[in-house]
mmCIF file of C-alpha atoms and ligand atoms in Angstrom:
data_model
loop_
_atom_site.group_PDB
_atom_site.id
_atom_site.type_symbol
_atom_site.label_atom_id
_atom_site.label_comp_id
_atom_site.label_asym_id
_atom_site.label_seq_id
_atom_site.Cartn_x
_atom_site.Cartn_y
_atom_site.Cartn_z
ATOM 1 C CA MET A 1 41.999 -18.553 17.051
ATOM 2 C CA LYS A 2 44.116 -16.796 14.460
ATOM 3 C CA LYS A 3 47.558 -15.537 15.368
ATOM 4 C CA SER A 4 47.691 -12.217 17.144
ATOM 5 C CA VAL A 5 48.437 -9.170 15.071
ATOM 6 C CA SER A 6 50.423 -6.092 15.961
ATOM 7 C CA LEU A 7 48.748 -3.187 14.244
ATOM 8 C CA ASN A 8 47.580 0.141 15.544
ATOM 9 C CA VAL A 9 43.944 1.106 15.283
ATOM 10 C CA ALA A 10 42.121 4.001 16.947
ATOM 11 C CA ASP A 11 40.778 1.898 19.807
ATOM 12 C CA GLU A 12 43.901 0.766 21.607
ATOM 13 C CA LYS A 13 41.943 -2.071 23.214
ATOM 14 C CA ALA A 14 40.446 -3.215 19.900
ATOM 15 C CA ASP A 15 39.679 -6.920 19.666
ATOM 16 C CA GLU A 16 41.893 -9.158 17.554
ATOM 17 C CA SER A 17 38.985 -9.486 15.119
ATOM 18 C CA VAL A 18 39.211 -5.739 14.422
ATOM 19 C CA LYS A 19 42.912 -5.954 13.670
ATOM 20 C CA HIS A 20 42.318 -8.846 11.304
ATOM 21 C CA LEU A 21 39.630 -6.863 9.550
ATOM 22 C CA MET A 22 42.036 -3.951 9.208
ATOM 23 C CA LEU A 23 44.634 -6.271 7.665
ATOM 24 C CA ARG A 24 42.065 -7.585 5.178
ATOM 25 C CA ILE A 25 41.005 -4.035 4.370
ATOM 26 C CA LYS A 26 44.607 -3.114 3.650
ATOM 27 C CA GLU A 27 44.966 -6.135 1.354
ATOM 28 C CA ILE A 28 41.987 -5.336 -0.851
ATOM 29 C CA PRO A 29 43.378 -2.386 -2.861
ATOM 30 C CA LYS A 30 46.322 -4.563 -3.896
ATOM 31 C CA THR A 31 43.823 -6.544 -6.010
ATOM 32 C CA GLY A 32 41.036 -4.079 -6.713
ATOM 33 C CA TYR A 33 38.038 -2.715 -4.860
ATOM 34 C CA ALA A 34 35.063 -4.354 -3.240
ATOM 35 C CA PHE A 35 31.389 -3.917 -4.074
ATOM 36 C CA GLY A 36 29.094 -2.978 -1.200
ATOM 37 C CA HIS A 37 25.346 -2.561 -0.897
ATOM 38 C CA GLN A 38 23.231 -1.019 1.854
ATOM 39 C CA ASP A 39 20.645 -3.370 3.395
ATOM 40 C CA ALA A 40 21.537 -5.920 0.687
ATOM 41 C CA THR A 41 20.014 -8.893 2.475
ATOM 42 C CA ALA A 42 17.277 -7.087 4.415
ATOM 43 C CA TYR A 43 15.037 -6.249 1.448
ATOM 44 C CA GLY A 44 15.026 -5.380 -2.214
ATOM 45 C CA LEU A 45 12.634 -4.424 -4.937
ATOM 46 C CA GLY A 46 9.390 -6.255 -4.261
ATOM 47 C CA TRP A 47 10.593 -8.377 -1.321
ATOM 48 C CA LYS A 48 11.470 -8.103 2.336
ATOM 49 C CA ASN A 49 13.435 -10.593 4.408
ATOM 50 C CA ASP A 50 10.998 -12.403 6.716
ATOM 51 C CA GLY A 51 13.795 -14.167 8.554
ATOM 52 C CA ASN A 52 13.440 -17.416 6.618
ATOM 53 C CA SER A 53 15.399 -16.759 3.464
ATOM 54 C CA TYR A 54 18.759 -15.297 2.571
ATOM 55 C CA LYS A 55 19.120 -13.408 -0.686
ATOM 56 C CA SER A 56 19.764 -9.985 -2.172
ATOM 57 C CA ASP A 57 18.802 -8.257 -5.394
ATOM 58 C CA VAL A 58 22.478 -8.398 -6.358
ATOM 59 C CA SER A 59 22.799 -12.143 -5.730
ATOM 60 C CA GLU A 60 19.685 -12.851 -7.780
ATOM 61 C CA VAL A 61 21.324 -11.136 -10.757
ATOM 62 C CA LEU A 62 24.857 -12.461 -10.274
ATOM 63 C CA GLY A 63 24.781 -15.657 -8.276
ATOM 64 C CA ASP A 64 27.269 -13.866 -6.015
ATOM 65 C CA PHE A 65 26.708 -11.583 -3.031
ATOM 66 C CA PRO A 66 28.154 -8.163 -2.212
ATOM 67 C CA ALA A 67 31.500 -8.084 -0.421
ATOM 68 C CA VAL A 68 30.552 -5.193 1.863
ATOM 69 C CA TYR A 69 27.271 -4.972 3.784
ATOM 70 C CA GLY A 70 25.909 -1.670 4.996
ATOM 71 C CA PHE A 71 23.294 -1.594 7.759
ATOM 72 C CA GLU A 72 21.695 1.357 9.488
ATOM 73 C CA LEU A 73 21.186 1.970 13.206
ATOM 74 C CA GLY A 74 18.751 4.926 13.128
ATOM 75 C CA HIS A 75 16.054 4.566 15.827
ATOM 76 C CA LEU A 76 18.076 2.043 17.808
ATOM 77 C CA GLU A 77 18.735 5.001 20.131
ATOM 78 C CA LEU A 78 14.987 5.290 20.753
ATOM 79 C CA GLY A 79 14.718 1.673 21.830
ATOM 80 C CA HIS A 80 12.588 0.781 18.808
ATOM 81 C CA SER A 81 12.465 -2.799 17.562
ATOM 82 C CA GLN A 82 13.041 -1.711 13.954
ATOM 83 C CA ASN A 83 15.175 0.986 12.326
ATOM 84 C CA LEU A 84 13.953 4.058 10.461
ATOM 85 C CA ASP A 85 13.769 1.987 7.278
ATOM 86 C CA THR A 86 11.670 -0.776 8.946
ATOM 87 C CA VAL A 87 14.503 -3.286 9.368
ATOM 88 C CA ASN A 88 14.033 -5.235 12.579
ATOM 89 C CA PHE A 89 17.144 -5.015 14.772
ATOM 90 C CA ASN A 90 17.075 -8.711 15.721
ATOM 91 C CA LEU A 91 16.996 -9.621 12.048
ATOM 92 C CA MET A 92 19.777 -7.095 11.381
ATOM 93 C CA GLY A 93 21.924 -8.809 14.011
ATOM 94 C CA LYS A 94 21.351 -12.161 12.300
ATOM 95 C CA LEU A 95 22.119 -10.766 8.851
ATOM 96 C CA ILE A 96 25.324 -9.192 10.181
ATOM 97 C CA LYS A 97 26.394 -12.521 11.665
ATOM 98 C CA LYS A 98 25.670 -14.362 8.425
ATOM 99 C CA ALA A 99 27.524 -11.810 6.270
ATOM 100 C CA HIS A 100 30.505 -11.969 8.610
ATOM 101 C CA LYS A 101 30.509 -15.783 8.639
ATOM 102 C CA ASP A 102 30.515 -15.762 4.837
ATOM 103 C CA GLY A 103 33.609 -13.531 4.800
ATOM 104 C CA GLY A 104 31.919 -10.188 4.102
ATOM 105 C CA ILE A 105 32.738 -6.818 5.646
ATOM 106 C CA ILE A 106 30.087 -5.009 7.697
ATOM 107 C CA THR A 107 29.700 -1.253 7.940
ATOM 108 C CA LEU A 108 27.132 0.570 10.070
ATOM 109 C CA SER A 109 25.711 4.020 9.467
ATOM 110 C CA TRP A 110 23.571 5.866 11.988
ATOM 111 C CA HIS A 111 20.905 8.506 11.368
ATOM 112 C CA PRO A 112 19.913 9.270 14.975
ATOM 113 C CA ASP A 113 16.898 11.502 15.550
ATOM 114 C CA ASN A 114 17.546 15.079 16.657
ATOM 115 C CA PRO A 115 17.925 14.766 20.440
ATOM 116 C CA ALA A 116 16.621 18.304 21.032
ATOM 117 C CA THR A 117 13.420 18.125 19.015
ATOM 118 C CA LYS A 118 12.542 14.426 18.668
ATOM 119 C CA LYS A 119 12.368 15.005 14.932
ATOM 120 C CA SER A 120 14.539 13.124 12.453
ATOM 121 C CA ALA A 121 18.284 13.275 11.734
ATOM 122 C CA TRP A 122 17.368 15.726 8.975
ATOM 123 C CA ASP A 123 16.055 18.284 11.476
ATOM 124 C CA PRO A 124 18.912 20.820 11.627
ATOM 125 C CA SER A 125 17.789 22.500 14.876
ATOM 126 C CA PRO A 126 20.859 23.152 17.045
ATOM 127 C CA THR A 127 21.530 20.273 19.392
ATOM 128 C CA VAL A 128 25.215 19.321 19.418
ATOM 129 C CA SER A 129 26.242 21.837 22.096
ATOM 130 C CA HIS A 130 23.460 20.472 24.325
ATOM 131 C CA ILE A 131 24.427 16.812 24.029
ATOM 132 C CA LEU A 132 28.131 17.299 24.778
ATOM 133 C CA ASN A 133 29.505 16.714 28.255
ATOM 134 C CA GLY A 134 28.022 19.425 30.494
ATOM 135 C CA GLY A 135 25.096 20.123 28.160
ATOM 136 C CA SER A 136 21.473 19.812 29.243
ATOM 137 C CA LEU A 137 20.820 16.848 26.925
ATOM 138 C CA HIS A 138 24.053 15.032 27.734
ATOM 139 C CA PRO A 139 22.432 12.393 29.998
ATOM 140 C CA LYS A 140 19.785 11.703 27.390
ATOM 141 C CA TYR A 141 22.379 11.354 24.642
ATOM 142 C CA ARG A 142 24.476 9.038 26.777
ATOM 143 C CA ALA A 143 21.426 6.851 27.220
ATOM 144 C CA TRP A 144 21.045 6.774 23.450
ATOM 145 C CA LEU A 145 24.671 5.775 23.010
ATOM 146 C CA SER A 146 24.232 3.055 25.620
ATOM 147 C CA LYS A 147 21.623 1.414 23.414
ATOM 148 C CA VAL A 148 23.975 1.549 20.444
ATOM 149 C CA ALA A 149 26.755 0.084 22.589
ATOM 150 C CA GLU A 150 24.526 -2.754 23.740
ATOM 151 C CA PHE A 151 23.725 -3.703 20.142
ATOM 152 C CA LEU A 152 27.386 -3.531 19.095
ATOM 153 C CA ASN A 153 28.546 -5.577 22.061
ATOM 154 C CA ALA A 154 26.045 -8.306 21.210
ATOM 155 C CA LEU A 155 27.528 -8.868 17.745
ATOM 156 C CA LYS A 156 29.320 -12.156 18.350
ATOM 157 C CA THR A 157 30.007 -15.298 16.366
ATOM 158 C CA LYS A 158 28.666 -18.674 17.525
ATOM 159 C CA ARG A 159 32.016 -19.251 19.188
ATOM 160 C CA GLY A 160 31.708 -15.983 21.094
ATOM 161 C CA ASN A 161 34.276 -13.962 19.153
ATOM 162 C CA SER A 162 33.381 -10.366 18.418
ATOM 163 C CA ILE A 163 32.256 -9.427 14.920
ATOM 164 C CA PRO A 164 34.316 -6.469 13.656
ATOM 165 C CA ILE A 165 32.389 -3.523 12.282
ATOM 166 C CA VAL A 166 33.312 -0.408 10.316
ATOM 167 C CA PHE A 167 31.335 2.224 12.247
ATOM 168 C CA ARG A 168 30.550 5.358 10.244
ATOM 169 C CA PRO A 169 28.675 7.816 12.471
ATOM 170 C CA TYR A 170 27.951 11.503 11.855
ATOM 171 C CA HIS A 171 28.542 11.190 8.110
ATOM 172 C CA GLU A 172 28.236 13.887 5.426
ATOM 173 C CA MET A 173 28.912 16.515 8.087
ATOM 174 C CA ASN A 174 30.187 18.986 5.480
ATOM 175 C CA GLY A 175 26.629 19.170 4.160
ATOM 176 C CA SER A 176 24.008 21.005 6.194
ATOM 177 C CA TRP A 177 21.137 18.476 6.064
ATOM 178 C CA PHE A 178 21.836 16.629 9.324
ATOM 179 C CA TRP A 179 21.780 18.090 12.837
ATOM 180 C CA TRP A 180 25.524 17.340 13.140
ATOM 181 C CA GLY A 181 26.215 19.005 9.786
ATOM 182 C CA HIS A 182 27.791 22.201 8.562
ATOM 183 C CA GLY A 183 26.201 25.326 9.980
ATOM 184 C CA ASN A 184 24.252 23.365 12.592
ATOM 185 C CA CYS A 185 27.256 22.973 14.895
ATOM 186 C CA THR A 186 30.812 24.304 14.868
ATOM 187 C CA PRO A 187 33.737 22.127 13.730
ATOM 188 C CA LYS A 188 34.969 22.252 17.326
ATOM 189 C CA GLU A 189 31.657 20.920 18.616
ATOM 190 C CA PHE A 190 31.588 18.231 15.937
ATOM 191 C CA LYS A 191 35.080 17.025 16.853
ATOM 192 C CA GLN A 192 34.124 16.983 20.508
ATOM 193 C CA LEU A 193 31.014 14.949 19.696
ATOM 194 C CA TRP A 194 33.133 12.427 17.809
ATOM 195 C CA LYS A 195 35.664 12.129 20.630
ATOM 196 C CA GLU A 196 33.039 11.828 23.340
ATOM 197 C CA THR A 197 31.232 9.155 21.330
ATOM 198 C CA PHE A 198 34.500 7.268 20.835
ATOM 199 C CA GLU A 199 35.427 7.542 24.502
ATOM 200 C CA TYR A 200 31.980 6.663 25.753
ATOM 201 C CA LEU A 201 31.789 3.541 23.588
ATOM 202 C CA THR A 202 35.331 2.332 24.234
ATOM 203 C CA GLN A 203 35.864 3.352 27.861
ATOM 204 C CA ILE A 204 32.445 3.231 29.505
ATOM 205 C CA HIS A 205 30.855 0.464 27.461
ATOM 206 C CA ASP A 206 33.915 -1.552 26.480
ATOM 207 C CA VAL A 207 32.908 -1.635 22.827
ATOM 208 C CA HIS A 208 36.042 -2.973 21.167
ATOM 209 C CA ASN A 209 34.790 -4.351 17.872
ATOM 210 C CA LEU A 210 34.912 -1.138 15.833
ATOM 211 C CA LEU A 211 36.986 0.514 13.186
ATOM 212 C CA TYR A 212 35.998 4.187 13.002
ATOM 213 C CA CYS A 213 35.222 5.665 9.613
ATOM 214 C CA TYR A 214 35.082 9.427 9.019
ATOM 215 C CA ALA A 215 33.031 10.152 5.888
ATOM 216 C CA THR A 216 32.162 13.453 4.282
ATOM 217 C CA ASP A 217 29.905 14.161 1.339
ATOM 218 C CA ALA A 218 31.609 15.367 -1.874
ATOM 219 C CA VAL A 219 34.102 18.156 -1.117
ATOM 220 C CA LYS A 220 35.711 20.976 -3.048
ATOM 221 C CA ASN A 221 39.147 20.697 -1.479
ATOM 222 C CA GLU A 222 41.287 19.180 1.256
ATOM 223 C CA ALA A 223 40.422 21.921 3.748
ATOM 224 C CA GLU A 224 36.747 21.079 3.409
ATOM 225 C CA TYR A 225 37.455 17.374 3.834
ATOM 226 C CA LEU A 226 39.422 17.947 7.025
ATOM 227 C CA ARG A 227 37.335 20.729 8.571
ATOM 228 C CA TYR A 228 35.523 18.328 10.928
ATOM 229 C CA TYR A 229 38.218 15.660 11.162
ATOM 230 C CA PRO A 230 38.570 14.708 14.822
ATOM 231 C CA GLY A 231 42.211 13.608 14.514
ATOM 232 C CA ASP A 232 44.251 10.631 13.382
ATOM 233 C CA ASP A 233 43.919 8.947 16.764
ATOM 234 C CA TYR A 234 40.139 8.724 16.430
ATOM 235 C CA VAL A 235 39.796 7.533 12.846
ATOM 236 C CA ASP A 236 40.770 4.303 11.072
ATOM 237 C CA ILE A 237 39.242 4.675 7.634
ATOM 238 C CA LEU A 238 38.569 7.715 5.472
ATOM 239 C CA GLY A 239 35.327 7.809 3.553
ATOM 240 C CA ILE A 240 33.485 9.943 1.087
ATOM 241 C CA ASP A 241 29.902 9.736 -0.192
ATOM 242 C CA LEU A 242 29.564 10.424 -3.909
ATOM 243 C CA TYR A 243 26.205 10.315 -5.638
ATOM 244 C CA HIS A 244 25.513 10.747 -9.336
ATOM 245 C CA LYS A 245 22.858 13.453 -9.154
ATOM 246 C CA LYS A 246 23.396 15.670 -12.176
ATOM 247 C CA THR A 247 24.996 14.934 -15.543
ATOM 248 C CA THR A 248 27.345 12.033 -16.243
ATOM 249 C CA GLU A 249 30.120 14.511 -17.080
ATOM 250 C CA ALA A 250 29.615 16.225 -13.723
ATOM 251 C CA TYR A 251 29.718 12.880 -11.883
ATOM 252 C CA ILE A 252 32.864 11.775 -13.666
ATOM 253 C CA GLU A 253 34.502 14.989 -12.535
ATOM 254 C CA ILE A 254 33.237 14.527 -8.964
ATOM 255 C CA LEU A 255 34.564 10.952 -8.837
ATOM 256 C CA ASN A 256 37.971 11.876 -10.180
ATOM 257 C CA ASP A 257 38.457 15.036 -8.149
ATOM 258 C CA ASN A 258 37.180 13.639 -4.880
ATOM 259 C CA LEU A 259 38.779 10.200 -5.055
ATOM 260 C CA THR A 260 42.118 11.661 -6.132
ATOM 261 C CA LEU A 261 41.945 13.990 -3.141
ATOM 262 C CA LEU A 262 40.891 11.171 -0.835
ATOM 263 C CA SER A 263 43.749 8.999 -2.054
ATOM 264 C CA LYS A 264 46.198 11.827 -1.383
ATOM 265 C CA ILE A 265 44.915 12.310 2.169
ATOM 266 C CA GLY A 266 44.783 8.549 2.703
ATOM 267 C CA LYS A 267 48.399 8.156 1.656
ATOM 268 C CA GLN A 268 49.527 11.109 3.808
ATOM 269 C CA LYS A 269 47.781 9.650 6.823
ATOM 270 C CA ASN A 270 48.498 6.036 5.962
ATOM 271 C CA LYS A 271 44.817 5.178 6.306
ATOM 272 C CA PRO A 272 42.655 3.082 3.973
ATOM 273 C CA TYR A 273 39.876 4.933 2.203
ATOM 274 C CA ALA A 274 36.581 4.073 0.551
ATOM 275 C CA MET A 275 33.611 5.418 -1.313
ATOM 276 C CA THR A 276 31.295 4.882 1.618
ATOM 277 C CA GLU A 277 28.019 5.681 -0.175
ATOM 278 C CA GLY A 278 26.990 6.455 -3.678
ATOM 279 C CA GLY A 279 25.345 5.472 -6.890
ATOM 280 C CA LEU A 280 22.933 6.629 -9.525
ATOM 281 C CA ASN A 281 19.337 6.454 -8.382
ATOM 282 C CA MET A 282 17.409 3.884 -10.480
ATOM 283 C CA VAL A 283 20.606 3.195 -12.494
ATOM 284 C CA THR A 284 19.105 4.796 -15.576
ATOM 285 C CA ILE A 285 22.206 4.345 -17.761
ATOM 286 C CA ASP A 286 22.597 0.849 -19.275
ATOM 287 C CA ASN A 287 26.386 0.685 -19.024
ATOM 288 C CA TRP A 288 26.785 2.805 -15.879
ATOM 289 C CA TRP A 289 28.797 0.186 -13.939
ATOM 290 C CA THR A 290 31.550 -0.390 -16.458
ATOM 291 C CA GLU A 291 31.639 2.969 -18.219
ATOM 292 C CA VAL A 292 30.792 5.595 -15.604
ATOM 293 C CA LEU A 293 31.747 4.005 -12.309
ATOM 294 C CA HIS A 294 34.545 1.553 -12.986
ATOM 295 C CA LYS A 295 36.488 3.664 -15.465
ATOM 296 C CA ASN A 296 36.707 6.469 -12.938
ATOM 297 C CA VAL A 297 37.234 4.679 -9.644
ATOM 298 C CA ALA A 298 39.325 1.605 -10.471
ATOM 299 C CA ASP A 299 42.690 3.380 -10.357
ATOM 300 C CA LYS A 300 42.118 5.348 -7.148
ATOM 301 C CA GLY A 301 43.045 2.732 -4.529
ATOM 302 C CA ILE A 302 39.702 2.702 -2.733
ATOM 303 C CA VAL A 303 38.916 -0.335 -0.580
ATOM 304 C CA TRP A 304 35.246 -0.444 -1.478
ATOM 305 C CA ALA A 305 32.369 1.409 -3.080
ATOM 306 C CA LEU A 306 29.021 0.994 -1.327
ATOM 307 C CA PHE A 307 25.755 1.598 -3.157
ATOM 308 C CA TRP A 308 22.693 2.779 -1.337
ATOM 309 C CA ARG A 309 19.561 0.858 -0.570
ATOM 310 C CA ASN A 310 17.067 -0.786 -2.935
ATOM 311 C CA ALA A 311 14.118 0.758 -1.147
ATOM 312 C CA TRP A 312 11.341 1.506 -3.603
ATOM 313 C CA PRO A 313 10.711 1.480 -7.384
ATOM 314 C CA ASP A 314 11.947 5.088 -7.509
ATOM 315 C CA HIS A 315 14.717 4.817 -4.872
ATOM 316 C CA TYR A 316 17.273 2.066 -5.601
ATOM 317 C CA PHE A 317 20.965 1.969 -6.485
ATOM 318 C CA ALA A 318 21.750 -1.655 -7.388
ATOM 319 C CA PRO A 319 20.314 -3.816 -10.173
ATOM 320 C CA PHE A 320 17.720 -6.546 -9.703
ATOM 321 C CA ILE A 321 16.537 -9.129 -12.219
ATOM 322 C CA GLY A 322 15.263 -7.321 -15.297
ATOM 323 C CA GLN A 323 16.699 -3.936 -14.319
ATOM 324 C CA GLN A 324 18.120 -2.062 -17.309
ATOM 325 C CA SER A 325 21.769 -2.124 -16.154
ATOM 326 C CA SER A 326 21.787 -5.854 -15.197
ATOM 327 C CA ALA A 327 23.767 -7.050 -18.229
ATOM 328 C CA ASP A 328 26.427 -4.394 -17.647
ATOM 329 C CA PHE A 329 26.453 -5.250 -13.956
ATOM 330 C CA LYS A 330 27.343 -8.861 -14.879
ATOM 331 C CA GLU A 331 30.267 -7.572 -16.920
ATOM 332 C CA PHE A 332 31.288 -5.383 -14.013
ATOM 333 C CA HIS A 333 31.137 -8.389 -11.681
ATOM 334 C CA ALA A 334 33.412 -10.350 -14.023
ATOM 335 C CA LEU A 335 36.165 -7.717 -14.004
ATOM 336 C CA PRO A 336 39.270 -9.042 -12.236
ATOM 337 C CA ASN A 337 39.692 -5.959 -10.073
ATOM 338 C CA VAL A 338 36.094 -5.745 -8.855
ATOM 339 C CA LEU A 339 35.558 -7.933 -5.805
ATOM 340 C CA PHE A 340 32.323 -9.504 -4.655
ATOM 341 C CA LEU A 341 31.840 -12.024 -1.849
ATOM 342 C CA LYS A 342 33.339 -15.032 -3.624
ATOM 343 C CA GLU A 343 36.600 -13.176 -4.085
ATOM 344 C CA ILE A 344 36.764 -11.212 -0.889
ATOM 345 C CA SER A 345 36.104 -14.284 1.240
ATOM 346 C CA LYS A 346 39.438 -15.629 -0.037
ATOM 347 C CA ILE A 347 41.291 -12.660 1.438
ATOM 348 C CA LYS A 348 41.765 -14.153 4.900
HETATM 349 C C1 BMA B 401 18.417 8.016 2.807
HETATM 350 C C2 BMA B 401 17.126 7.462 2.209
HETATM 351 C C3 BMA B 401 16.114 7.374 3.323
HETATM 352 C C4 BMA B 401 16.667 6.527 4.479
HETATM 353 C C5 BMA B 401 18.026 7.035 4.912
HETATM 354 C C6 BMA B 401 18.668 6.135 5.972
HETATM 355 O O1 BMA B 401 19.370 8.176 1.835
HETATM 356 O O2 BMA B 401 17.366 6.190 1.665
HETATM 357 O O3 BMA B 401 14.937 6.775 2.828
HETATM 358 O O4 BMA B 401 15.788 6.565 5.577
HETATM 359 O O5 BMA B 401 18.891 7.112 3.798
HETATM 360 O O6 BMA B 401 18.861 4.839 5.523
#
């Protein structure tokens, strides 16, 4: 057992493992920023983990694994055996344990279905007011959260210590594409949803292995970033999702404006901050990693940048063997201030 740490996190009963993770997270920006990938070890282009092998598209290219591992809980709430992207939850548990054992950082996103309509997270039909305490769908939503809590509580090492997780629910709420997003509920309702989720997990289900991450999509200003912010007592890490969708010039501006803003808010609040999702779909620019990404994020003080999933030939955000940006990705990996698993595992 490592020595006990005095450090405040949102959950006042947080496990020691969570406090150690927070200390590691605070160390990272002193050296650089960490590379993360969604579903890195669950599947990649042309392969799917069958439970017998351990690899990732990134490790095939580099001989080194990502430092940060994103996994997704959508459909856990329905009691399904696999998530909305066909990752089996038992396998996910194993991959989380392995990544943690290796010294990686785990972050979980959640795209729960719309509780009012049984359609997907992308169904904007009003539902938040109904799932809050006192609402007609509150019992149903609590049952959903119970399933999430059960999964989180089962994340333990072989020795029985809890595995700390950066939990990033209700993300991109400033956009209007999710049922918890802008225009589909009020900021007041959103904040209440966040607090009730926090309280339900920590107080009713004794989930104490989480750091809470609040993550918007790209914003125009500080007011937009903070419009749905539930309060300093309910958040540990500030996040922002920044995708390269239009021109390179536009993305460079988005990165600089948003990450400068995030760093300002992070410093004011004394909270670590990260680019919690992003990338250029199909990485269609040969030197994107060193020239577009690194040159515009390296000086911002982010803890990590996580790239989205390598799902299909026309939906992937990290290189694989033979992909056009692979050579540049190797150069990116070699930069002293870009951290992959080999380096991050040394930050104890
Ligand atoms: C989106 C896409 C979807 C996926 C969802 C949740 O960005 O990748 O295919 O279902 O994330 O992982």
